[in-house]
Short mmCIF file of C-alpha atoms in Angstrom, two decimals:
data_model
loop_
_atom_site.label_atom_id
_atom_site.label_comp_id
_atom_site.label_asym_id
_atom_site.label_seq_id
_atom_site.Cartn_x
_atom_site.Cartn_y
_atom_site.Cartn_z
CA MET A 14 -90.32 -132.80 50.67
CA LYS A 15 -89.85 -129.06 51.02
CA ALA A 16 -86.10 -129.41 50.72
CA GLN A 17 -86.46 -131.16 47.37
CA LYS A 18 -88.68 -128.39 45.98
CA ASN A 19 -86.16 -125.77 47.03
CA LEU A 20 -83.39 -127.78 45.42
CA TYR A 21 -85.37 -127.96 42.20
CA ARG A 22 -86.04 -124.22 42.20
CA LYS A 23 -82.37 -123.49 42.77
CA SER A 24 -81.39 -125.79 39.92
CA PHE A 25 -83.97 -124.24 37.63
CA SER A 26 -82.73 -120.76 38.52
CA LEU A 27 -79.19 -121.83 37.75
CA ILE A 28 -80.19 -123.16 34.33
CA THR A 29 -82.21 -120.00 33.64
CA ALA A 30 -79.26 -117.82 34.62
CA PHE A 31 -77.01 -119.89 32.35
CA LEU A 32 -79.43 -119.51 29.43
CA VAL A 33 -79.66 -115.77 30.00
CA LEU A 34 -75.86 -115.57 30.16
CA ILE A 35 -75.26 -117.45 26.90
CA THR A 36 -78.08 -115.51 25.19
CA VAL A 37 -76.53 -112.20 26.21
CA SER A 38 -73.13 -113.57 25.17
CA LEU A 39 -74.62 -114.55 21.81
CA VAL A 40 -76.02 -111.06 21.22
CA VAL A 41 -72.73 -109.44 22.24
CA ALA A 42 -70.74 -111.89 20.08
CA VAL A 43 -72.99 -111.21 17.09
CA ILE A 44 -72.66 -107.43 17.50
CA ILE A 45 -68.88 -107.56 17.98
CA SER A 46 -68.32 -109.99 15.10
CA TYR A 47 -70.53 -107.93 12.80
CA ASN A 48 -68.68 -104.72 13.69
CA LEU A 49 -65.32 -106.45 13.22
CA THR A 50 -66.47 -107.79 9.85
CA ALA A 51 -67.59 -104.31 8.83
CA LYS A 52 -64.24 -102.87 9.94
CA TYR A 53 -62.38 -105.59 8.05
CA VAL A 54 -64.33 -104.86 4.86
CA GLU A 55 -63.62 -101.14 5.24
CA ASN A 56 -59.91 -101.85 5.68
CA GLU A 57 -59.92 -104.08 2.61
CA PHE A 58 -61.72 -101.35 0.67
CA SER A 59 -58.77 -99.09 1.40
CA SER A 60 -55.97 -101.67 0.94
CA LYS A 61 -57.09 -103.94 -1.91
CA LYS A 62 -56.90 -101.02 -4.36
CA ILE A 63 -53.14 -101.71 -4.63
CA GLU A 64 -53.90 -105.16 -6.08
CA VAL A 65 -56.26 -103.61 -8.61
CA GLN A 66 -53.60 -101.03 -9.48
CA GLU A 67 -50.93 -103.72 -9.97
CA GLN A 68 -53.16 -105.77 -12.26
CA THR A 69 -54.23 -102.69 -14.22
CA ILE A 70 -50.71 -101.36 -14.83
CA LYS A 71 -49.17 -104.79 -15.43
CA PRO A 72 -49.13 -104.23 -19.24
CA TYR A 73 -47.45 -100.84 -18.65
CA THR A 74 -44.86 -102.49 -16.35
CA ASP A 75 -44.12 -105.13 -19.00
CA PHE A 76 -43.85 -102.43 -21.63
CA PHE A 77 -41.50 -100.33 -19.53
CA GLN A 78 -39.26 -103.16 -18.27
CA ILE A 79 -39.27 -105.55 -21.25
CA LYS A 80 -40.49 -104.00 -24.50
CA ILE A 81 -38.70 -100.63 -24.37
CA PRO A 82 -35.25 -102.13 -23.57
CA GLU A 83 -35.53 -104.21 -26.76
CA ILE A 84 -34.39 -101.07 -28.61
CA THR A 85 -30.90 -101.57 -27.16
CA SER A 86 -30.63 -104.95 -28.89
CA TYR A 87 -30.51 -103.16 -32.28
CA GLN A 88 -27.29 -101.36 -31.16
CA GLY A 89 -28.32 -98.15 -32.93
CA PHE A 90 -28.91 -99.74 -36.35
CA LEU A 91 -32.68 -99.26 -36.44
CA ASP A 92 -33.93 -97.72 -39.66
CA SER A 93 -37.34 -96.48 -40.65
CA ALA A 94 -38.53 -99.94 -41.76
CA SER A 95 -37.38 -101.84 -38.70
CA ALA A 96 -38.62 -99.02 -36.45
CA ALA A 97 -42.02 -99.30 -38.15
CA ASN A 98 -42.12 -103.07 -37.49
CA TYR A 99 -41.12 -102.54 -33.88
CA SER A 100 -43.81 -99.86 -33.48
CA ALA A 101 -46.43 -102.19 -34.98
CA THR A 102 -45.79 -104.79 -32.25
CA VAL A 103 -46.01 -102.03 -29.63
CA PHE A 104 -49.39 -100.83 -30.91
CA LYS A 105 -50.68 -104.39 -31.08
CA ASN A 106 -49.72 -105.41 -27.56
CA TYR A 107 -49.94 -102.09 -25.73
CA PRO A 108 -53.05 -100.12 -26.78
CA PHE A 109 -52.24 -97.29 -24.38
CA VAL A 110 -49.36 -96.22 -26.74
CA ARG A 111 -50.85 -93.67 -29.16
CA ARG A 112 -47.79 -92.53 -31.09
CA VAL A 113 -44.13 -93.48 -31.49
CA LEU A 114 -41.43 -91.02 -32.56
CA PHE A 115 -38.23 -92.55 -33.91
CA TYR A 116 -35.08 -90.38 -33.86
CA ASP A 117 -32.24 -91.42 -36.15
CA ILE A 118 -29.27 -89.99 -34.17
CA GLN A 119 -25.63 -89.72 -35.12
CA ILE A 120 -22.63 -88.91 -32.91
CA GLY A 121 -19.83 -86.85 -34.47
CA ASN A 122 -19.55 -83.41 -36.08
CA PRO A 123 -23.01 -82.22 -37.16
CA SER A 124 -23.61 -82.64 -40.86
CA ALA A 125 -25.42 -80.26 -43.12
CA THR A 126 -28.38 -82.62 -43.21
CA ALA A 127 -28.84 -82.73 -39.43
CA ARG A 128 -32.15 -81.28 -38.24
CA PHE A 129 -30.81 -80.19 -34.90
CA SER A 130 -27.85 -80.95 -32.69
CA ASN A 131 -26.13 -80.03 -29.45
CA ASN A 132 -22.67 -78.75 -28.76
CA ALA A 133 -21.34 -82.24 -27.96
CA GLY A 134 -21.68 -83.40 -31.58
CA ILE A 135 -24.90 -85.38 -31.06
CA SER A 136 -27.38 -84.61 -33.86
CA VAL A 137 -30.57 -85.93 -35.48
CA LYS A 138 -30.62 -86.94 -39.10
CA ALA A 139 -34.34 -87.72 -39.31
CA ILE A 140 -37.47 -88.18 -37.26
CA TYR A 141 -40.20 -90.67 -38.07
CA GLN A 142 -43.64 -90.71 -36.54
CA PHE A 143 -45.73 -93.90 -36.32
CA LYS A 144 -49.39 -94.20 -35.45
CA PRO A 145 -51.66 -97.23 -35.22
CA LYS A 146 -53.00 -98.14 -38.69
CA HIS A 147 -51.31 -95.10 -40.27
CA ASN A 148 -48.34 -94.73 -42.54
CA LYS A 149 -45.12 -93.23 -41.21
CA VAL A 150 -44.47 -89.51 -41.49
CA LYS A 151 -40.85 -88.59 -42.16
CA GLY A 152 -38.77 -85.44 -41.47
CA LEU A 153 -41.51 -82.86 -41.05
CA LYS A 154 -39.92 -79.58 -39.99
CA ASP A 155 -42.69 -78.43 -37.66
CA MET A 156 -42.81 -81.86 -36.05
CA ALA A 157 -39.07 -81.87 -35.62
CA TRP A 158 -38.90 -78.54 -33.91
CA SER A 159 -41.91 -79.33 -31.73
CA ASN A 160 -39.96 -82.31 -30.35
CA ALA A 161 -36.56 -80.62 -30.17
CA GLU A 162 -36.75 -80.32 -26.41
CA ASP A 163 -37.06 -84.10 -25.96
CA PHE A 164 -33.97 -84.65 -28.08
CA ARG A 165 -31.92 -81.91 -26.36
CA GLU A 166 -32.70 -83.32 -22.90
CA MET A 167 -31.74 -86.86 -23.87
CA ALA A 168 -28.63 -85.62 -25.78
CA LEU A 169 -27.50 -83.66 -22.75
CA LYS A 170 -27.90 -86.71 -20.52
CA LEU A 171 -25.95 -88.86 -22.98
CA SER A 172 -23.09 -86.35 -23.37
CA ASN A 173 -22.79 -85.96 -19.59
CA PHE A 174 -22.77 -89.74 -19.18
CA ILE A 175 -20.10 -90.19 -21.88
CA SER A 176 -17.87 -87.53 -20.36
CA VAL A 177 -17.76 -89.19 -16.91
CA ALA A 178 -18.46 -92.84 -17.74
CA ASP A 179 -16.20 -95.49 -16.23
CA THR A 180 -15.70 -97.97 -19.04
CA SER A 181 -14.09 -100.52 -16.72
CA ARG A 182 -17.48 -101.57 -15.41
CA LEU A 183 -21.10 -101.86 -16.52
CA PRO A 184 -23.40 -98.94 -15.72
CA THR A 185 -25.67 -99.41 -12.71
CA GLN A 186 -29.43 -99.63 -13.03
CA ASP A 187 -29.74 -96.24 -11.42
CA GLU A 188 -27.33 -94.74 -14.01
CA ILE A 189 -29.22 -96.43 -16.82
CA PHE A 190 -32.57 -95.09 -15.66
CA HIS A 191 -31.38 -91.53 -15.15
CA THR A 192 -29.39 -91.41 -18.41
CA PHE A 193 -31.27 -93.40 -21.01
CA TYR A 194 -34.86 -92.91 -19.83
CA ASN A 195 -36.86 -89.72 -19.64
CA VAL A 196 -40.25 -90.29 -18.06
CA THR A 197 -42.72 -87.39 -18.03
CA PRO A 198 -46.52 -87.34 -17.89
CA ASP A 199 -47.93 -89.20 -20.90
CA LYS A 200 -44.48 -89.61 -22.46
CA ILE A 201 -41.45 -91.90 -22.24
CA SER A 202 -38.23 -91.23 -24.16
CA TYR A 203 -35.60 -93.94 -24.44
CA LEU A 204 -32.09 -93.96 -25.89
CA ASN A 205 -30.40 -97.25 -26.67
CA ILE A 206 -27.63 -98.13 -24.20
CA PRO A 207 -24.22 -98.20 -25.90
CA ARG A 208 -21.64 -100.88 -25.13
CA ARG A 209 -18.52 -100.08 -23.11
CA GLU A 210 -16.30 -100.14 -26.19
CA ASP A 211 -18.74 -97.79 -27.90
CA ILE A 212 -18.57 -95.40 -24.95
CA ARG A 213 -14.76 -95.36 -25.18
CA ILE A 214 -15.04 -94.52 -28.90
CA TYR A 215 -17.58 -91.78 -28.15
CA GLN A 216 -15.30 -90.30 -25.52
CA SER A 217 -12.43 -90.18 -28.01
CA LEU A 218 -14.69 -88.92 -30.78
CA LEU A 219 -16.11 -86.03 -28.82
CA LYS A 220 -12.62 -84.88 -27.79
CA HIS A 221 -11.49 -84.45 -31.41
CA GLU A 222 -13.65 -81.92 -33.12
CA ASN A 223 -12.09 -82.39 -36.58
CA THR A 224 -12.86 -86.09 -36.87
CA LYS A 225 -15.17 -87.02 -39.71
CA ALA A 226 -16.42 -90.34 -38.26
CA PHE A 227 -20.08 -90.77 -37.38
CA TYR A 228 -21.74 -93.38 -35.18
CA LYS A 229 -25.49 -94.20 -34.98
CA GLN A 230 -27.75 -94.15 -31.96
CA ASN A 231 -31.51 -94.78 -31.75
CA MET A 232 -33.95 -92.83 -29.67
CA MET A 233 -37.67 -93.40 -29.38
CA THR A 234 -40.35 -91.33 -27.70
CA PHE A 235 -43.61 -93.06 -26.79
CA LEU A 236 -46.66 -90.87 -26.35
CA LEU A 237 -49.14 -92.57 -24.03
CA ASP A 238 -52.81 -92.29 -23.17
CA ALA A 239 -53.82 -93.56 -19.72
CA HIS A 240 -57.35 -94.24 -20.94
CA GLY A 241 -55.89 -96.98 -23.11
CA LEU A 242 -55.21 -99.02 -19.98
CA LYS A 243 -57.75 -101.74 -19.33
CA VAL A 244 -58.98 -101.55 -15.75
CA LYS A 245 -58.92 -104.98 -14.12
CA ASN A 246 -61.23 -104.91 -11.11
CA THR A 247 -60.00 -107.97 -9.24
CA HIS A 248 -62.28 -107.22 -6.28
CA PRO A 249 -65.78 -106.51 -7.60
CA GLU A 250 -67.15 -107.50 -4.21
CA LEU A 251 -65.54 -104.32 -2.84
CA TYR A 252 -65.51 -101.91 -5.75
CA GLN A 253 -68.58 -101.31 -7.86
CA GLN A 254 -66.78 -99.07 -10.30
CA VAL A 255 -63.11 -98.41 -11.03
CA THR A 256 -62.27 -95.63 -13.46
CA ILE A 257 -59.17 -93.77 -14.64
CA GLN A 258 -59.43 -90.09 -13.77
CA PRO A 259 -57.08 -87.10 -13.71
CA VAL A 260 -55.44 -86.56 -10.33
CA VAL A 261 -57.42 -83.33 -9.94
CA TYR A 262 -60.73 -85.16 -10.30
CA ASP A 263 -62.69 -84.82 -7.07
CA PRO A 264 -66.51 -84.93 -7.39
CA LEU A 265 -68.68 -84.06 -4.44
CA ASP A 266 -70.64 -86.78 -2.65
CA VAL A 267 -73.16 -84.56 -0.94
CA GLU A 268 -75.36 -87.28 0.53
CA GLY A 269 -72.49 -89.53 1.61
CA ALA A 270 -74.28 -92.53 0.07
CA ARG A 271 -71.10 -94.04 -1.33
CA LYS A 272 -67.56 -94.79 -0.29
CA ILE A 273 -64.59 -93.52 -2.30
CA THR A 274 -60.89 -94.28 -2.43
CA GLU A 275 -58.16 -93.66 -5.00
CA VAL A 276 -54.55 -94.48 -5.89
CA THR A 277 -52.19 -92.63 -8.22
CA LEU A 278 -50.82 -94.43 -11.27
CA PRO A 279 -47.00 -94.67 -11.54
CA GLY A 280 -44.49 -93.45 -14.08
CA ALA A 281 -45.76 -91.78 -17.24
CA PHE A 282 -49.34 -92.03 -15.91
CA SER A 283 -48.60 -90.11 -12.71
CA ASN A 284 -51.05 -87.40 -13.74
CA PHE A 285 -53.85 -89.96 -13.55
CA LYS A 286 -55.33 -92.04 -10.78
CA LEU A 287 -57.56 -95.06 -10.31
CA TYR A 288 -60.82 -93.88 -8.80
CA PHE A 289 -62.74 -96.50 -6.78
CA THR A 290 -66.41 -96.10 -5.78
CA ALA A 291 -68.98 -98.31 -4.06
CA THR A 292 -72.36 -97.53 -2.56
CA ASN A 293 -72.95 -98.17 1.12
CA GLU A 294 -75.57 -100.76 0.19
CA HIS A 295 -73.03 -102.64 -1.92
CA LEU A 296 -70.55 -102.77 0.95
CA LYS A 297 -73.30 -103.74 3.38
CA ARG A 298 -74.17 -106.74 1.19
CA GLU A 299 -70.52 -107.77 1.23
CA ILE A 300 -70.39 -107.36 5.02
CA ASP A 301 -73.52 -109.50 5.37
CA ARG A 302 -72.08 -112.14 3.03
CA ARG A 303 -68.87 -112.41 5.04
CA PHE A 304 -70.70 -112.27 8.34
CA LEU A 305 -73.07 -115.10 7.40
CA PRO A 306 -70.66 -118.00 8.12
CA ILE A 307 -69.45 -116.26 11.29
CA GLY A 308 -73.03 -115.77 12.45
CA ALA A 309 -73.82 -119.39 11.59
CA ILE A 310 -70.88 -120.60 13.69
CA VAL A 311 -71.94 -118.37 16.61
CA LEU A 312 -75.51 -119.68 16.28
CA LEU A 313 -74.32 -123.30 16.23
CA ILE A 314 -72.28 -122.66 19.37
CA TYR A 315 -75.37 -121.11 20.97
CA ILE A 316 -77.54 -124.08 19.97
CA PHE A 317 -74.88 -126.42 21.33
CA LEU A 318 -74.81 -124.57 24.65
CA VAL A 319 -78.63 -124.50 24.80
CA LEU A 320 -78.66 -128.24 24.12
CA ILE A 321 -76.18 -128.76 26.95
CA SER A 322 -78.39 -126.61 29.19
CA TRP A 323 -81.44 -128.64 28.25
CA LEU A 324 -79.60 -131.91 28.93
CA ILE A 325 -78.43 -130.60 32.29
CA TYR A 326 -81.97 -129.46 33.12
CA ARG A 327 -83.43 -132.79 32.00
CA ASN A 328 -80.90 -134.75 34.02
CA LEU A 329 -81.55 -132.59 37.08
CA ASN A 330 -85.27 -133.04 36.61
CA VAL A 331 -84.95 -136.81 36.14
CA ASN A 332 -82.59 -137.11 39.08
CA LEU A 333 -84.97 -135.08 41.22
CA LYS A 334 -87.91 -137.28 40.23
CA VAL A 335 -85.90 -140.41 40.91
CA PHE A 336 -84.81 -138.99 44.26
CA LYS A 337 -88.41 -138.10 45.11
CA LEU A 338 -89.62 -141.57 44.09
CA GLN A 339 -86.93 -143.21 46.15
CA TYR A 340 -87.69 -140.92 49.07
CA ASP A 341 -91.42 -141.72 48.87
CA PHE A 342 -90.69 -145.41 48.43
CA ILE A 343 -88.45 -145.57 51.51
CA ASN A 344 -90.92 -143.50 53.51
CA ASN A 345 -93.96 -145.55 52.52
CA PHE A 346 -92.18 -148.87 52.55
CA THR A 347 -90.93 -148.10 56.05
CA HIS A 348 -94.48 -147.30 57.08
CA GLU A 349 -95.75 -150.51 55.48
CA PHE A 350 -93.24 -152.51 57.47
CA LYS A 351 -93.57 -150.45 60.61
CA THR A 352 -97.31 -151.00 61.03
CA PRO A 353 -97.37 -154.82 60.95
CA VAL A 354 -94.11 -155.01 62.91
CA SER A 355 -95.59 -152.75 65.61
CA VAL A 356 -98.76 -154.85 65.75
CA ILE A 357 -96.72 -158.07 65.92
CA LYS A 358 -94.57 -156.59 68.69
CA ILE A 359 -97.63 -155.57 70.72
CA ALA A 360 -99.26 -158.98 70.27
CA GLY A 361 -96.03 -160.74 71.15
CA SER A 362 -95.59 -158.60 74.29
CA ASN A 363 -99.09 -159.51 75.42
CA LEU A 364 -98.48 -163.18 74.79
CA LYS A 365 -95.27 -163.30 76.81
CA GLY A 366 -96.65 -161.15 79.63
CA ASP A 367 -97.25 -162.44 83.14
CA ALA A 368 -100.99 -162.01 82.95
CA GLU A 369 -103.10 -165.09 82.36
CA LEU A 370 -104.77 -165.08 78.90
CA SER A 371 -108.00 -166.76 78.06
CA GLU A 372 -108.32 -169.13 75.14
CA ARG A 373 -110.25 -166.49 73.23
CA GLN A 374 -107.49 -163.91 73.77
CA ARG A 375 -104.77 -166.30 72.63
CA ARG A 376 -106.70 -167.12 69.46
CA HIS A 377 -107.22 -163.38 68.85
CA TYR A 378 -103.52 -162.57 69.23
CA GLY A 379 -102.63 -165.58 67.09
CA LYS A 380 -104.94 -164.32 64.35
CA ILE A 381 -103.33 -160.87 64.51
CA LEU A 382 -99.86 -162.34 64.26
CA ASP A 383 -100.92 -164.49 61.31
CA GLU A 384 -102.57 -161.62 59.42
CA GLU A 385 -99.69 -159.19 59.91
CA ALA A 386 -97.18 -161.85 58.91
CA ASP A 387 -99.23 -162.42 55.72
CA LYS A 388 -99.05 -158.67 54.98
CA LEU A 389 -95.29 -158.66 55.37
CA ASN A 390 -94.98 -161.81 53.30
CA GLU A 391 -97.17 -160.35 50.56
CA LEU A 392 -95.11 -157.17 50.43
CA MET A 393 -91.84 -159.07 50.30
CA ASN A 394 -93.20 -161.44 47.63
CA LYS A 395 -94.28 -158.45 45.51
CA LEU A 396 -90.80 -156.90 45.70
CA LEU A 397 -89.17 -160.25 44.97
CA SER A 398 -91.50 -160.95 42.05
CA PHE A 399 -90.87 -157.44 40.67
CA THR A 400 -87.11 -158.04 40.78
CA GLN A 401 -87.51 -161.45 39.15
CA LEU A 402 -89.64 -159.94 36.36
CA GLU A 403 -87.12 -157.19 35.67
CA ASN A 404 -84.30 -159.74 35.56
CA ARG A 405 -86.38 -162.20 33.50
CA SER A 406 -85.57 -164.94 36.01
CA ILE A 407 -89.04 -166.55 36.01
CA THR A 408 -90.85 -168.43 33.26
CA VAL A 409 -94.45 -168.30 32.07
CA LYS A 410 -96.27 -171.56 32.76
CA ARG A 411 -99.08 -171.68 30.23
CA GLU A 412 -102.14 -173.63 31.35
CA GLU A 413 -105.68 -173.82 30.11
CA ILE A 414 -107.78 -171.40 32.18
CA ASP A 415 -111.57 -171.58 32.52
CA ILE A 416 -112.28 -167.85 32.45
CA ARG A 417 -115.62 -167.90 34.24
CA GLU A 418 -114.32 -170.11 37.02
CA PHE A 419 -111.15 -168.01 37.32
CA VAL A 420 -113.03 -164.70 37.57
CA ASN A 421 -115.66 -166.06 39.99
CA GLY A 422 -112.91 -167.21 42.32
CA TYR A 423 -111.43 -163.70 42.66
CA ILE A 424 -114.82 -161.98 42.84
CA ASN A 425 -115.95 -164.25 45.67
CA THR A 426 -112.66 -163.68 47.53
CA PHE A 427 -112.98 -159.88 47.29
CA LYS A 428 -116.64 -159.91 48.30
CA ILE A 429 -115.65 -161.70 51.51
CA LYS A 430 -112.67 -159.38 52.03
CA TYR A 431 -114.59 -156.17 51.17
CA PRO A 432 -118.33 -156.63 51.77
CA ASP A 433 -119.06 -153.09 50.50
CA PHE A 434 -117.30 -153.73 47.18
CA LYS A 435 -119.82 -154.10 44.33
CA LEU A 436 -118.40 -156.44 41.68
CA GLU A 437 -119.91 -157.44 38.31
CA TYR A 438 -118.53 -159.04 35.17
CA THR A 439 -119.48 -160.14 31.64
CA ILE A 440 -117.75 -162.61 29.34
CA ASP A 441 -118.33 -162.35 25.58
CA GLU A 442 -117.77 -165.32 23.22
CA VAL A 443 -114.75 -166.76 24.99
CA THR A 444 -114.65 -169.45 27.64
CA ARG A 445 -111.06 -170.65 27.79
CA PHE A 446 -107.55 -169.47 26.95
CA TYR A 447 -103.96 -170.40 27.75
CA SER A 448 -101.84 -168.38 30.16
CA ASP A 449 -100.07 -168.44 33.51
CA PRO A 450 -102.84 -168.46 36.16
CA VAL A 451 -100.51 -167.21 38.92
CA LEU A 452 -99.31 -164.19 36.96
CA LEU A 453 -102.83 -163.45 35.68
CA GLY A 454 -104.08 -163.71 39.24
CA SER A 455 -101.54 -161.12 40.37
CA ILE A 456 -102.84 -158.75 37.67
CA PHE A 457 -106.45 -159.29 38.77
CA GLN A 458 -105.60 -158.86 42.43
CA ASN A 459 -103.66 -155.61 41.94
CA LEU A 460 -106.24 -154.01 39.64
CA MET A 461 -109.15 -155.01 41.90
CA GLU A 462 -107.30 -153.74 45.00
CA ASN A 463 -106.65 -150.44 43.20
CA ALA A 464 -110.31 -150.09 42.20
CA TYR A 465 -111.42 -150.52 45.80
CA LYS A 466 -108.69 -148.39 47.32
CA TYR A 467 -109.13 -145.39 44.99
CA SER A 468 -112.92 -145.14 45.11
CA HIS A 469 -115.10 -142.87 47.24
CA PRO A 470 -117.04 -144.50 50.07
CA GLY A 471 -120.40 -145.55 48.70
CA LYS A 472 -119.04 -145.77 45.12
CA LYS A 473 -116.77 -148.75 45.45
CA GLU A 474 -117.80 -150.48 42.24
CA LEU A 475 -115.92 -152.48 39.61
CA PHE A 476 -117.16 -153.88 36.33
CA ILE A 477 -115.03 -156.47 34.54
CA ASN A 478 -115.59 -157.19 30.85
CA ILE A 479 -113.81 -160.00 29.02
CA ARG A 480 -113.96 -160.32 25.22
CA PRO A 481 -111.92 -161.75 22.36
CA ASP A 482 -110.15 -159.49 19.87
CA LYS A 483 -108.70 -161.36 16.88
CA ARG A 484 -105.91 -163.48 18.40
CA ASN A 485 -106.03 -161.72 21.75
CA ILE A 486 -108.23 -161.62 24.81
CA VAL A 487 -109.09 -158.26 26.36
CA PHE A 488 -109.81 -157.67 30.07
CA SER A 489 -111.41 -154.32 30.95
CA PHE A 490 -111.56 -153.14 34.57
CA THR A 491 -113.92 -150.16 34.92
CA ASP A 492 -114.42 -148.42 38.26
CA LYS A 493 -116.18 -145.27 39.48
CA GLY A 494 -113.26 -144.10 41.54
CA ILE A 495 -111.44 -140.77 41.86
CA GLY A 496 -109.82 -141.06 38.42
CA MET A 497 -106.69 -139.18 37.39
CA ALA A 498 -105.66 -136.23 35.27
CA ARG A 499 -104.60 -136.87 31.68
CA TYR A 500 -101.00 -135.70 32.26
CA GLU A 501 -100.59 -138.32 35.02
CA GLN A 502 -101.87 -141.29 33.03
CA GLY A 503 -98.51 -141.87 31.36
CA ASP A 504 -96.69 -142.01 34.71
CA VAL A 505 -98.92 -144.32 36.78
CA PHE A 506 -97.16 -147.41 35.42
CA LYS A 507 -93.74 -146.14 36.53
CA LYS A 508 -92.07 -147.74 39.50
CA PHE A 509 -92.55 -145.83 42.81
CA TYR A 510 -94.83 -143.25 41.17
CA ARG A 511 -97.80 -142.18 43.32
CA ILE A 512 -100.55 -139.70 42.51
CA GLU A 513 -100.78 -137.19 45.30
CA ASN A 514 -104.21 -137.56 46.95
CA GLN A 515 -105.80 -138.45 50.25
CA TYR A 516 -106.06 -142.14 49.33
CA ASN A 517 -102.38 -142.95 49.02
CA GLN A 518 -100.73 -140.91 51.74
CA ASN A 519 -100.25 -144.12 53.70
CA GLY A 520 -100.15 -147.73 52.67
CA SER A 521 -98.82 -147.31 49.12
CA VAL A 522 -95.30 -147.68 47.80
CA GLY A 523 -96.10 -147.07 44.12
CA LEU A 524 -95.45 -150.63 42.96
CA GLY A 525 -98.93 -152.01 42.19
CA LEU A 526 -99.51 -150.67 38.64
CA ALA A 527 -95.80 -150.86 37.78
CA PHE A 528 -95.91 -154.51 38.84
CA CYS A 529 -99.00 -155.08 36.63
CA LYS A 530 -97.28 -153.53 33.63
CA GLU A 531 -94.18 -155.69 34.12
CA LEU A 532 -96.38 -158.77 34.40
CA VAL A 533 -98.35 -157.92 31.25
CA ASN A 534 -95.18 -157.15 29.27
CA PHE A 535 -93.64 -160.39 30.50
CA MET A 536 -96.72 -162.24 29.21
CA ASP A 537 -96.34 -160.54 25.77
CA GLY A 538 -99.37 -158.34 26.37
CA GLU A 539 -100.23 -154.68 26.76
CA ILE A 540 -101.91 -152.57 29.44
CA THR A 541 -103.41 -149.09 28.99
CA VAL A 542 -105.58 -146.74 31.02
CA ASP A 543 -108.37 -144.32 30.16
CA SER A 544 -109.39 -142.12 33.06
CA LYS A 545 -111.33 -138.97 33.88
CA LEU A 546 -110.84 -137.06 37.07
CA ASN A 547 -113.62 -137.71 39.66
CA ILE A 548 -115.47 -139.97 37.20
CA GLY A 549 -113.50 -143.18 37.10
CA SER A 550 -110.84 -145.22 35.33
CA THR A 551 -110.74 -148.11 32.88
CA PHE A 552 -107.67 -150.34 32.78
CA ILE A 553 -107.47 -152.48 29.65
CA VAL A 554 -105.24 -155.57 29.62
CA THR A 555 -104.66 -157.29 26.28
CA LEU A 556 -103.07 -160.76 26.31
CA PRO A 557 -102.53 -163.36 23.58
CA LEU A 558 -105.12 -166.19 23.55
CA GLY A 559 -102.41 -168.82 23.35
CA HIS A 560 -103.11 -172.38 22.23
#
C-alpha cells in the first residue's frame, strides 16, 4: 500500500507543478500582452495623426486640385461678374478662403490704363477684391500696389515660360505647378494655363514690340485662414483634443500628465500644424479597453488548462482508488479463498494419511470439509449473484411473504450461529407483502452479518423495525456497532470499498453492502445509512409493497 501512496503524492505534485507553471505563464502572458497593447496604442498615437491630417485637409486638397484649376476653363475671359460668381462658390464650399483677388491681365504693349506691368508686356488692367457676404471692390490704388509683388512674380514666371516653352507638346505637371501656381503661407496665386496655340501667339507677340494686339489672361490670388479648416478627429479614442496652432506653438507640460504629438499642415498652411493632446488617463482607458478581449482570451485559456489539470487529477485520483480497491479485493479475496482451501487441504491430508482414524475423527474432518466448502460456495455464489445483478440476467419472483414468519426464521438462524448476538424486532401495521424471498433474504443476511461483525464484543445488538410508508414497506436495521464517519457513508455502498479498521483487515472483500444496494435497486427500492462514529449505524431499506 505504501507504493500507491507514493504514486499518489508524485501525481499530486505533478499536477501542482503544472498549475503553478500555467499560473506563472498566465501572469507573464498578461504582463507581456498589456505592455504590448500599451506600446501599440503609443505607436498608434504617433502614427494615426496622418489620417486625421488627411481628413482635415481634404477640403483644401479638393480646392487646390479641382476648384482652382477651373479658372483655366474660362481661357482668360473672366470678367468681374463671372469672377464674383466663381468666388461665391469658393466661399460657400471652402470656408477657409477669406478673400479672393481677381487680376484682369492683358498681354501686349502696356496701355495707359494699366495699373502696373513688367518689361515683357504683361500688365494688369484692373484688380477686384471679393469677400464673403461683401460687395466687390474695384481698382483701388493702394490695394493694387500692395499686391504688386504677387503680380510681378507670376508675370515673371509666365514670361520665362513663354520664352522657352515647347509648343509641340503639353506642359508637364511639374512645369504647370512651378509656372502657374505660387503657393506661400496663407496665400495661393494661380494664373490660367494658356493653350499651345496661345503660347505660340504670345511668343510672337512679345517679340514684336510695336504690335497693338492684346490678349487676356486671368489671375486669382486666394488669401487663406487655417482656422477656417474644420478639424476631423477620426480617432477620438486616441486624441482628446486636436487643434490648429502656429508651428512655433510649444506649451510646457511641466507635470507630464499628458501626451503630445503634432504634424505640419501642407501647402499654403505650412505655417500651421495640427496639435494633438491626450491625458495619460485617457490613453490608459484605451489601453484597458483594447486589452480586455486579450485578457479574456488569456483567462479562458487559463481556465481551460486548469480544467484539464482538474480532469487529469480527478482521473488519477479515480484510477488510484480503483487500483486500491482492486488491490484490496484481490488481497482479501485471496485470503478468503486461502483459509478454507488450507483447512480443506489439512483435513484431506489427515484423511488420506496412513494413521488409523476413529469414527469421531472422521466425522470431525468431514464436518470441517463441509463447512469450508460451504464458505467457498457462499463466496462464489455472492460473486456470481453480483455479476448477474449488474448484467440484469436474473428476474424478481414476487411471492406473498409473511413478514413475521420470515423475520423469525432469520433471527432464529443467527441466534444459533451467534449465541452472543442480541436480536429484537417490531412490526407495525403490516403483516404481508409481495417480493422475492430469496433476494430479500440476501439483504437480511448481509445486513445482519454486518451488524454482528462491526460491533464491539459485549455490544453485539441489532434491532429490526418494520413499518409501512404509503405504498412502501420500510426495514430499519439499527445496531450499536463501531459506526462510521460522515464522509465515508457515501462510499460504503461502492464495490470493493472497505472502511479501514481492525474489524475488516481480514475476511472482507468489500462486496456485502454493495451487493445489498444492487439487490435493493434491482427490486425497485432504496437503501440509505445514518451512522455516528462509535455509537452505531442504522440501515434503512425501502421496498414497494407490491400486490
